[in-house]
Tab-separated table of C-alpha atoms and ligand atoms in Angstrom:
chain	number	residue	atom	x	y	z
A	209	MET	CA	-18.972	20.848	8.957
A	210	SER	CA	-17.467	23.453	11.259
A	211	ARG	CA	-16.759	26.968	10.117
A	212	PHE	CA	-13.051	26.194	10.579
A	213	PHE	CA	-12.866	23.450	7.955
A	214	THR	CA	-10.533	24.506	5.154
A	215	SER	CA	-12.195	25.332	1.847
A	216	ARG	CA	-9.708	22.916	0.232
A	217	TYR	CA	-11.628	19.957	1.571
A	218	ARG	CA	-15.212	21.198	1.729
A	219	HIS	CA	-16.140	19.083	-1.262
A	220	LEU	CA	-14.107	15.976	-0.416
A	221	THR	CA	-16.234	12.822	-0.331
A	222	PRO	CA	-14.489	10.298	1.916
A	223	TYR	CA	-14.145	6.598	1.145
A	224	GLN	CA	-17.163	4.635	2.314
A	225	PRO	CA	-16.015	1.509	4.126
A	226	GLY	CA	-18.346	-1.468	4.325
A	227	GLU	CA	-20.483	-1.534	7.461
A	228	GLN	CA	-18.573	-2.652	10.576
A	229	PRO	CA	-21.307	-3.371	13.126
A	230	CYS	CA	-19.900	-3.574	16.660
A	231	PHE	CA	-22.687	-5.025	18.709
A	232	ASN	CA	-24.672	-7.486	16.691
A	233	SER	CA	-24.296	-10.865	15.174
A	234	PHE	CA	-24.429	-10.131	11.463
A	235	LEU	CA	-22.719	-12.596	9.204
A	236	LYS	CA	-20.131	-10.248	7.685
A	237	LEU	CA	-19.525	-10.983	4.030
A	238	ASN	CA	-19.029	-7.338	3.104
A	239	THR	CA	-15.403	-6.278	3.593
A	240	ASN	CA	-13.345	-9.195	2.291
A	241	GLU	CA	-11.828	-10.112	5.625
A	242	SER	CA	-10.631	-13.659	6.216
A	243	PRO	CA	-13.091	-15.896	8.084
A	244	PHE	CA	-10.097	-17.552	9.782
A	245	PRO	CA	-8.607	-15.833	12.844
A	246	PRO	CA	-4.822	-15.461	13.063
A	247	THR	CA	-3.041	-18.642	14.226
A	248	PRO	CA	-2.260	-19.025	17.962
A	249	GLN	CA	1.416	-18.344	17.144
A	250	VAL	CA	0.566	-15.031	15.482
A	251	GLN	CA	-1.637	-14.045	18.413
A	252	GLU	CA	1.104	-14.994	20.873
A	253	ALA	CA	3.680	-12.929	18.975
A	254	ALA	CA	1.433	-9.859	19.202
A	255	ARG	CA	0.825	-10.436	22.917
A	256	GLU	CA	4.531	-10.707	23.584
A	257	ALA	CA	5.218	-7.490	21.683
A	258	ALA	CA	2.567	-5.745	23.788
A	259	GLY	CA	4.986	-5.960	26.738
A	260	LYS	CA	7.193	-3.407	24.993
A	261	LEU	CA	4.513	-0.937	24.040
A	262	HIS	CA	6.190	1.748	26.171
A	263	LEU	CA	8.886	1.919	23.481
A	264	TYR	CA	8.436	3.270	19.952
A	265	SER	CA	8.359	0.714	17.181
A	266	ASP	CA	11.244	0.304	14.725
A	267	PRO	CA	10.737	3.071	12.123
A	268	GLU	CA	12.538	0.967	9.508
A	269	CYS	CA	10.582	-2.239	10.202
A	270	THR	CA	13.962	-3.980	9.880
A	271	ALA	CA	13.007	-7.484	11.009
A	272	LEU	CA	9.721	-7.484	9.124
A	273	ARG	CA	11.322	-6.255	5.916
A	274	GLN	CA	13.992	-8.929	6.274
A	275	ALA	CA	11.291	-11.574	6.671
A	276	LEU	CA	9.459	-10.226	3.617
A	277	ALA	CA	12.709	-10.168	1.638
A	278	THR	CA	13.313	-13.823	2.472
A	279	THR	CA	9.734	-14.854	1.695
A	280	TYR	CA	9.548	-13.045	-1.625
A	281	ARG	CA	13.214	-13.277	-2.693
A	282	LEU	CA	13.762	-9.527	-2.688
A	283	SER	CA	16.234	-7.157	-1.070
A	284	PRO	CA	15.088	-5.219	2.029
A	285	ARG	CA	16.046	-2.096	0.066
A	286	GLN	CA	13.186	-2.863	-2.313
A	287	LEU	CA	10.639	-3.005	0.520
A	288	LEU	CA	8.578	-0.609	2.599
A	289	CYS	CA	5.899	-1.409	5.171
A	290	GLY	CA	2.744	0.552	5.780
A	291	ASN	CA	-0.157	0.965	8.169
A	292	GLY	CA	-2.349	-1.046	5.844
A	293	SER	CA	-1.739	-0.902	2.130
A	294	ASP	CA	-4.088	2.099	2.013
A	295	GLU	CA	-1.363	4.198	3.616
A	296	LEU	CA	1.111	3.104	0.942
A	297	LEU	CA	-1.389	3.925	-1.802
A	298	TYR	CA	-1.841	7.362	-0.285
A	299	LEU	CA	1.938	7.901	-0.215
A	300	ALA	CA	2.124	6.772	-3.855
A	301	PHE	CA	-0.460	9.389	-4.874
A	302	LEU	CA	1.487	12.040	-2.950
A	303	ALA	CA	4.848	10.997	-4.359
A	304	PHE	CA	4.157	10.084	-7.964
A	305	CYS	CA	1.183	12.140	-9.168
A	306	GLY	CA	0.900	15.873	-9.732
A	307	GLU	CA	-0.293	18.688	-11.966
A	308	THR	CA	1.575	17.347	-15.013
A	309	CYS	CA	1.294	13.699	-14.088
A	310	PRO	CA	-2.333	12.668	-13.533
A	311	ALA	CA	-3.389	9.472	-11.812
A	312	VAL	CA	-5.050	7.034	-14.211
A	313	PHE	CA	-7.172	4.025	-13.260
A	314	PRO	CA	-10.219	2.060	-14.445
A	315	ASP	CA	-13.669	3.599	-13.916
A	316	ILE	CA	-14.734	0.588	-11.865
A	317	THR	CA	-12.081	-0.246	-9.290
A	318	TYR	CA	-11.088	0.232	-5.655
A	319	GLY	CA	-12.949	3.309	-4.373
A	320	PHE	CA	-9.958	4.729	-2.551
A	321	TYR	CA	-8.093	5.690	-5.753
A	322	SER	CA	-10.408	8.573	-6.603
A	323	VAL	CA	-10.609	9.606	-2.934
A	324	PHE	CA	-6.812	9.749	-2.688
A	325	ALA	CA	-6.618	11.698	-5.949
A	326	GLU	CA	-8.993	14.288	-4.522
A	327	MET	CA	-7.344	14.279	-1.123
A	328	THR	CA	-3.896	14.868	-2.614
A	329	ARG	CA	-5.422	17.290	-5.145
A	330	VAL	CA	-3.961	15.635	-8.212
A	331	PRO	CA	-5.875	15.395	-11.491
A	332	PHE	CA	-7.136	11.930	-12.388
A	333	ARG	CA	-8.564	10.165	-15.417
A	334	THR	CA	-10.599	6.990	-15.490
A	335	VAL	CA	-10.515	4.412	-18.261
A	336	PRO	CA	-13.820	2.581	-18.796
A	337	LEU	CA	-13.719	-1.164	-18.258
A	338	LEU	CA	-14.681	-3.135	-21.376
A	339	PRO	CA	-18.231	-4.576	-21.452
A	340	ASP	CA	-16.957	-7.872	-19.985
A	341	PHE	CA	-15.456	-5.861	-17.066
A	342	SER	CA	-11.872	-6.518	-18.163
A	343	VAL	CA	-9.371	-3.635	-18.141
A	344	ASP	CA	-8.835	-2.030	-21.563
A	345	LEU	CA	-5.048	-2.268	-21.464
A	346	PHE	CA	-4.678	-0.580	-24.866
A	347	HIS	CA	-6.791	2.481	-24.078
A	348	GLU	CA	-5.014	5.688	-25.168
A	349	ASP	CA	-5.806	7.452	-21.892
A	350	LEU	CA	-3.325	5.087	-20.262
A	351	ASP	CA	-0.474	6.657	-22.254
A	352	GLN	CA	0.179	9.473	-19.795
A	353	GLY	CA	0.419	9.733	-16.012
A	354	THR	CA	0.825	7.270	-13.162
A	355	ILE	CA	-1.286	4.159	-13.602
A	356	PHE	CA	-3.052	2.371	-10.747
A	357	LEU	CA	-4.276	-1.163	-11.384
A	358	ALA	CA	-5.862	-3.376	-8.747
A	359	ASN	CA	-4.979	-6.915	-9.773
A	360	PRO	CA	-7.244	-8.796	-9.270
A	361	ASN	CA	-9.554	-5.827	-9.682
A	362	ALA	CA	-12.175	-4.941	-7.087
A	363	PRO	CA	-15.099	-5.417	-7.049
A	364	THR	CA	-15.094	-7.498	-10.258
A	365	GLY	CA	-12.435	-10.000	-9.132
A	366	LEU	CA	-11.034	-10.211	-12.670
A	367	TRP	CA	-7.281	-10.347	-13.058
A	368	ILE	CA	-4.627	-9.572	-15.605
A	369	PRO	CA	-2.284	-12.550	-16.048
A	370	PRO	CA	1.499	-11.912	-15.689
A	371	GLU	CA	2.206	-12.150	-19.430
A	372	GLN	CA	-0.244	-9.348	-20.244
A	373	LEU	CA	1.058	-7.295	-17.352
A	374	ARG	CA	4.636	-7.761	-18.528
A	375	ALA	CA	3.757	-6.535	-22.020
A	376	PHE	CA	1.869	-3.600	-20.501
A	377	LEU	CA	4.868	-2.600	-18.369
A	378	GLU	CA	7.048	-2.672	-21.461
A	379	ARG	CA	4.649	-0.512	-23.473
A	380	HIS	CA	4.503	1.999	-20.595
A	381	SER	CA	8.145	1.922	-19.534
A	382	ARG	CA	8.288	5.716	-19.117
A	383	GLN	CA	5.381	5.763	-16.671
A	384	LEU	CA	5.113	4.381	-13.160
A	385	VAL	CA	2.661	1.496	-12.924
A	386	VAL	CA	1.289	0.777	-9.440
A	387	VAL	CA	-0.127	-2.733	-9.140
A	388	ASP	CA	-2.334	-3.176	-6.085
A	389	GLU	CA	-2.232	-6.897	-5.284
A	390	ALA	CA	-4.581	-6.962	-2.298
A	391	TYR	CA	-6.105	-10.233	-3.598
A	392	ILE	CA	-3.185	-11.798	-5.463
A	393	ASP	CA	-2.770	-14.728	-3.030
A	394	PHE	CA	-6.163	-16.063	-4.166
A	395	ALA	CA	-5.372	-15.541	-7.837
A	396	GLY	CA	-1.975	-16.633	-9.071
A	397	GLU	CA	1.492	-15.380	-9.791
A	398	SER	CA	2.413	-12.019	-8.275
A	399	ALA	CA	3.971	-9.163	-10.233
A	400	LEU	CA	6.760	-9.162	-7.630
A	401	GLY	CA	8.591	-11.462	-10.034
A	402	LEU	CA	8.584	-8.697	-12.656
A	403	LEU	CA	10.427	-6.167	-10.467
A	404	GLU	CA	13.868	-7.292	-11.583
A	405	GLN	CA	13.188	-6.356	-15.208
A	406	HIS	CA	10.830	-3.423	-14.715
A	407	ALA	CA	12.060	-0.348	-12.868
A	408	ASN	CA	8.689	1.361	-13.480
A	409	LEU	CA	6.723	-1.094	-11.347
A	410	LEU	CA	5.453	-0.568	-7.795
A	411	VAL	CA	3.707	-3.589	-6.271
A	412	ILE	CA	1.534	-3.142	-3.195
A	413	GLN	CA	0.280	-6.024	-1.038
A	414	THR	CA	-1.637	-6.311	2.211
A	415	PHE	CA	-1.836	-8.651	5.202
A	416	SER	CA	-5.540	-7.772	5.544
A	417	LYS	CA	-7.122	-10.397	3.317
A	418	SER	CA	-5.094	-13.558	2.771
A	419	ARG	CA	-3.122	-13.247	6.028
A	420	SER	CA	-6.047	-12.716	8.415
A	421	LEU	CA	-4.695	-9.427	9.773
A	422	ALA	CA	-7.205	-6.778	8.638
A	423	GLY	CA	-7.421	-5.397	12.174
A	424	GLY	CA	-3.630	-5.273	12.503
A	425	ARG	CA	-3.308	-2.780	9.617
A	426	LEU	CA	-0.278	-4.011	7.715
A	427	GLY	CA	0.702	-3.627	4.102
A	428	PHE	CA	3.947	-3.571	2.179
A	429	CYS	CA	5.184	-2.429	-1.174
A	430	ALA	CA	8.068	-3.465	-3.358
A	431	ALA	CA	9.872	-1.541	-6.079
A	432	HIS	CA	13.277	-0.274	-7.237
A	433	PRO	CA	15.161	1.139	-4.197
A	434	ASP	CA	14.946	4.682	-5.623
A	435	ILE	CA	11.145	4.473	-5.680
A	436	ILE	CA	11.149	3.123	-2.126
A	437	ALA	CA	13.423	6.008	-1.078
A	438	ASP	CA	10.908	8.543	-2.429
A	439	LEU	CA	8.071	6.934	-0.507
A	440	ASN	CA	10.244	6.889	2.625
A	441	THR	CA	10.896	10.619	2.297
A	442	LEU	CA	7.168	11.224	2.557
A	443	ARG	CA	6.498	8.542	5.170
A	444	ASN	CA	9.203	9.980	7.407
A	445	SER	CA	7.650	13.404	6.963
A	446	LEU	CA	4.298	12.100	8.133
A	447	ASN	CA	4.599	9.156	10.500
A	448	PRO	CA	7.929	7.353	10.869
A	449	TYR	CA	6.479	4.885	13.402
A	450	ASN	CA	3.696	3.910	11.058
A	451	VAL	CA	3.693	0.200	11.933
A	452	ASN	CA	3.140	-0.628	15.591
A	453	ARG	CA	5.052	-3.272	17.541
A	454	MET	CA	2.233	-5.772	17.881
A	455	THR	CA	1.421	-5.691	14.190
A	456	MET	CA	5.077	-5.974	13.241
A	457	ALA	CA	5.461	-9.079	15.412
A	458	ALA	CA	2.222	-10.564	14.074
A	459	GLY	CA	3.386	-9.966	10.502
A	460	ILE	CA	6.708	-11.699	11.086
A	461	ALA	CA	4.964	-14.659	12.760
A	462	SER	CA	2.551	-14.918	9.827
A	463	LEU	CA	5.428	-15.030	7.323
A	464	SER	CA	7.153	-17.761	9.344
A	465	ASP	CA	4.189	-20.123	8.853
A	466	PRO	CA	3.762	-20.572	5.101
A	467	VAL	CA	1.855	-23.823	5.602
A	468	SER	CA	-1.112	-22.283	7.450
A	469	PHE	CA	-1.050	-19.397	5.003
A	470	SER	CA	-1.312	-21.466	1.856
A	471	ARG	CA	-3.817	-23.859	3.423
A	472	ASN	CA	-6.125	-20.945	4.219
A	473	CYS	CA	-5.759	-19.498	0.723
A	474	GLN	CA	-6.553	-22.890	-0.795
A	475	ARG	CA	-9.584	-23.355	1.420
A	476	ILE	CA	-10.951	-19.950	0.412
A	477	CYS	CA	-10.444	-20.713	-3.283
A	478	GLN	CA	-12.185	-24.097	-2.970
A	479	ILE	CA	-15.156	-22.578	-1.157
A	480	ARG	CA	-15.245	-19.762	-3.725
A	481	GLU	CA	-15.534	-22.200	-6.634
A	482	ALA	CA	-18.233	-24.271	-4.892
A	483	CYS	CA	-20.169	-21.119	-4.056
A	484	ARG	CA	-19.847	-19.799	-7.622
A	485	HIS	CA	-21.338	-23.045	-8.891
A	486	ALA	CA	-24.217	-22.885	-6.385
A	487	LEU	CA	-24.963	-19.250	-7.275
A	488	GLU	CA	-25.074	-20.087	-10.968
A	489	LYS	CA	-27.546	-22.866	-10.206
A	490	LEU	CA	-29.752	-20.236	-8.551
A	491	GLY	CA	-29.677	-18.240	-11.791
A	492	PHE	CA	-26.973	-15.723	-10.871
A	493	THR	CA	-24.440	-14.340	-13.316
A	494	VAL	CA	-21.070	-14.508	-11.595
A	495	THR	CA	-17.807	-12.971	-12.835
A	496	ALA	CA	-14.691	-15.146	-13.062
A	497	SER	CA	-13.418	-13.749	-9.770
A	498	LYS	CA	-9.912	-14.760	-8.712
A	499	ALA	CA	-10.235	-12.971	-5.352
A	500	ASN	CA	-11.735	-13.931	-1.970
A	501	PHE	CA	-15.117	-12.608	-3.051
A	502	LEU	CA	-17.686	-13.245	-5.757
A	503	PHE	CA	-19.392	-10.561	-7.809
A	504	ALA	CA	-22.871	-11.669	-8.789
A	505	SER	CA	-26.130	-10.363	-10.238
A	506	HIS	CA	-29.551	-11.939	-10.726
A	507	PRO	CA	-31.931	-11.148	-13.602
A	508	ALA	CA	-34.976	-11.104	-11.286
A	509	VAL	CA	-33.788	-9.040	-8.295
A	510	SER	CA	-31.784	-5.811	-8.214
A	511	GLY	CA	-28.493	-5.590	-6.380
A	512	LYS	CA	-29.960	-3.166	-3.895
A	513	LYS	CA	-32.904	-5.480	-3.127
A	514	LEU	CA	-30.568	-8.421	-2.652
A	515	TYR	CA	-28.424	-6.375	-0.304
A	516	GLN	CA	-31.445	-5.174	1.703
A	517	GLN	CA	-33.140	-8.550	1.946
A	518	LEU	CA	-29.928	-10.306	2.952
A	519	LYS	CA	-29.390	-7.660	5.605
A	520	ALA	CA	-32.921	-8.307	6.889
A	521	GLN	CA	-31.817	-11.913	7.324
A	522	GLY	CA	-28.679	-10.891	9.212
A	523	ILE	CA	-26.207	-11.170	6.339
A	524	LEU	CA	-24.118	-8.246	5.151
A	525	VAL	CA	-22.816	-8.116	1.587
A	526	ARG	CA	-21.625	-5.109	-0.408
A	527	HIS	CA	-23.692	-3.277	-2.979
A	528	PHE	CA	-22.394	-0.371	-5.082
A	529	ASP	CA	-24.704	2.356	-6.315
A	530	GLN	CA	-22.681	2.856	-9.486
A	531	PRO	CA	-24.427	2.740	-12.888
A	532	ARG	CA	-22.786	-0.230	-14.588
A	533	ILE	CA	-22.606	-2.450	-11.509
A	534	SER	CA	-25.763	-1.553	-9.587
A	535	SER	CA	-27.333	-4.938	-10.347
A	536	TYR	CA	-24.437	-6.719	-8.619
A	537	ILE	CA	-23.580	-7.669	-5.071
A	538	ARG	CA	-20.104	-8.474	-3.845
A	539	ILE	CA	-19.965	-11.443	-1.497
A	540	THR	CA	-16.892	-12.149	0.622
A	541	ILE	CA	-15.958	-15.823	0.809
A	542	GLY	CA	-16.432	-17.106	4.351
A	543	THR	CA	-16.363	-20.626	5.762
A	544	GLN	CA	-18.451	-23.318	4.052
A	545	PRO	CA	-21.185	-23.161	6.756
A	546	GLN	CA	-21.326	-19.384	6.310
A	547	MET	CA	-21.714	-19.744	2.545
A	548	ASP	CA	-24.409	-22.369	3.065
A	549	ARG	CA	-26.302	-19.866	5.193
A	550	LEU	CA	-25.927	-17.237	2.486
A	551	LEU	CA	-27.126	-19.600	-0.242
A	552	ASP	CA	-30.157	-20.620	1.861
A	553	ALA	CA	-31.037	-16.971	2.378
A	554	LEU	CA	-30.704	-16.205	-1.335
A	555	GLU	CA	-32.871	-19.184	-2.209
A	556	THR	CA	-35.554	-17.941	0.198
A	557	ILE	CA	-35.392	-14.439	-1.317
A	558	LEU	CA	-35.793	-15.793	-4.854
A	559	LEU	CA	-38.629	-18.136	-3.860
A	560	THR	CA	-40.580	-15.452	-1.992
A	561	ARG	CA	-40.230	-13.249	-5.003
A	562	LYS	CA	-41.675	-15.858	-7.354
A	563	GLU	CA	-44.649	-16.461	-5.070
A	564	SER	CA	-45.438	-12.762	-4.950
A	565	LEU	CA	-45.463	-12.474	-8.747
B	665	LIG	C1	-8.704	-4.178	0.936
B	665	LIG	C2	-7.982	-3.468	-0.165
B	665	LIG	C3	-6.900	-2.625	0.093
B	665	LIG	C4	-6.533	-2.117	1.455
B	665	LIG	O1	-6.136	-2.951	2.344
B	665	LIG	P1	-5.521	-2.490	3.739
B	665	LIG	O2	-6.438	-3.113	4.727
B	665	LIG	O3	-5.449	-1.004	3.829
B	665	LIG	O4	-4.180	-3.107	3.686
B	665	LIG	C5	-6.206	-2.079	-0.968
B	665	LIG	N1	-6.581	-2.296	-2.220
B	665	LIG	C6	-7.638	-3.070	-2.521
B	665	LIG	C7	-8.007	-3.283	-3.936
B	665	LIG	C8	-8.377	-3.659	-1.495
B	665	LIG	O5	-9.452	-4.380	-1.784
């Protein structure tokens, strides 16, 4: 820390992203990226846009928002694009939380929520997940402030079905409810369909997971036009050209190919279910994850050990040093051959352990 760093941020602990090794051949199952590269058409669209990089990108993302509006049956006025959904989450903390309106979210959820609360210097409260890791939707601490729910939740993968979410939105109609749907395409029906009836709902999605564009940094959010206008006020005060030309073109090309998109989502879900079954056969406890990752623990080996020993075998998974989930690892769903390699490695780890007993 330099002596110039403002005292405001001396105690800020930044978000810890999963390891992103640049120069080695780890099998990366640690940051929930898609194992499938973007289609040739998406790559070509980005290349073509690169020819115009001397010009600023469209600050309104007009064509992309139109494509999103068509895909999701919304009005462009209900939509805003971001440099990853993380940027939109940050803007939501800035816009809709404050001294008298704390941020509220589960104690076990996406790590960025507490970082953004600290970064934007708004008070926050956490609501403990129930023992089965589900969100306690009737907890009294949810009765005040702006609520952030990852659905499906990370890193548990559990999701709140639309009916429960609808009832929740009705019970909390005077509060803004932000639903972070980073993994919804692997789960089921999106809350986007609830926007018409619920003016207190802000839905955030990303192209990073299900649309194979993590490196492109593209997210979008949907809400009542007044909510979008507030977010735009802040975005235009920070970075009006927040989505670059290549990413914008890639996003539009991705939306124009729903067949590849849904095939990839289906493949991931199939591999996820097969892998869940195989893990259970190895003695793992696995949550009912609806996302593109599994959350698993083993009675004989700690989460940290599993993480370390997999890493020694060239496989990266995610482990969280948090009390209630320290026995778990989070495994991103890759291709079937990648999951076979993971399962082989886990089997070896468990066998070696037995022999050494
Ligand atoms: C991955 C993830 C995001 C962020 O995605 P971006 O790459 O910034 O679009 C947001 N929320 C959750 C729960 C995530 O897992």
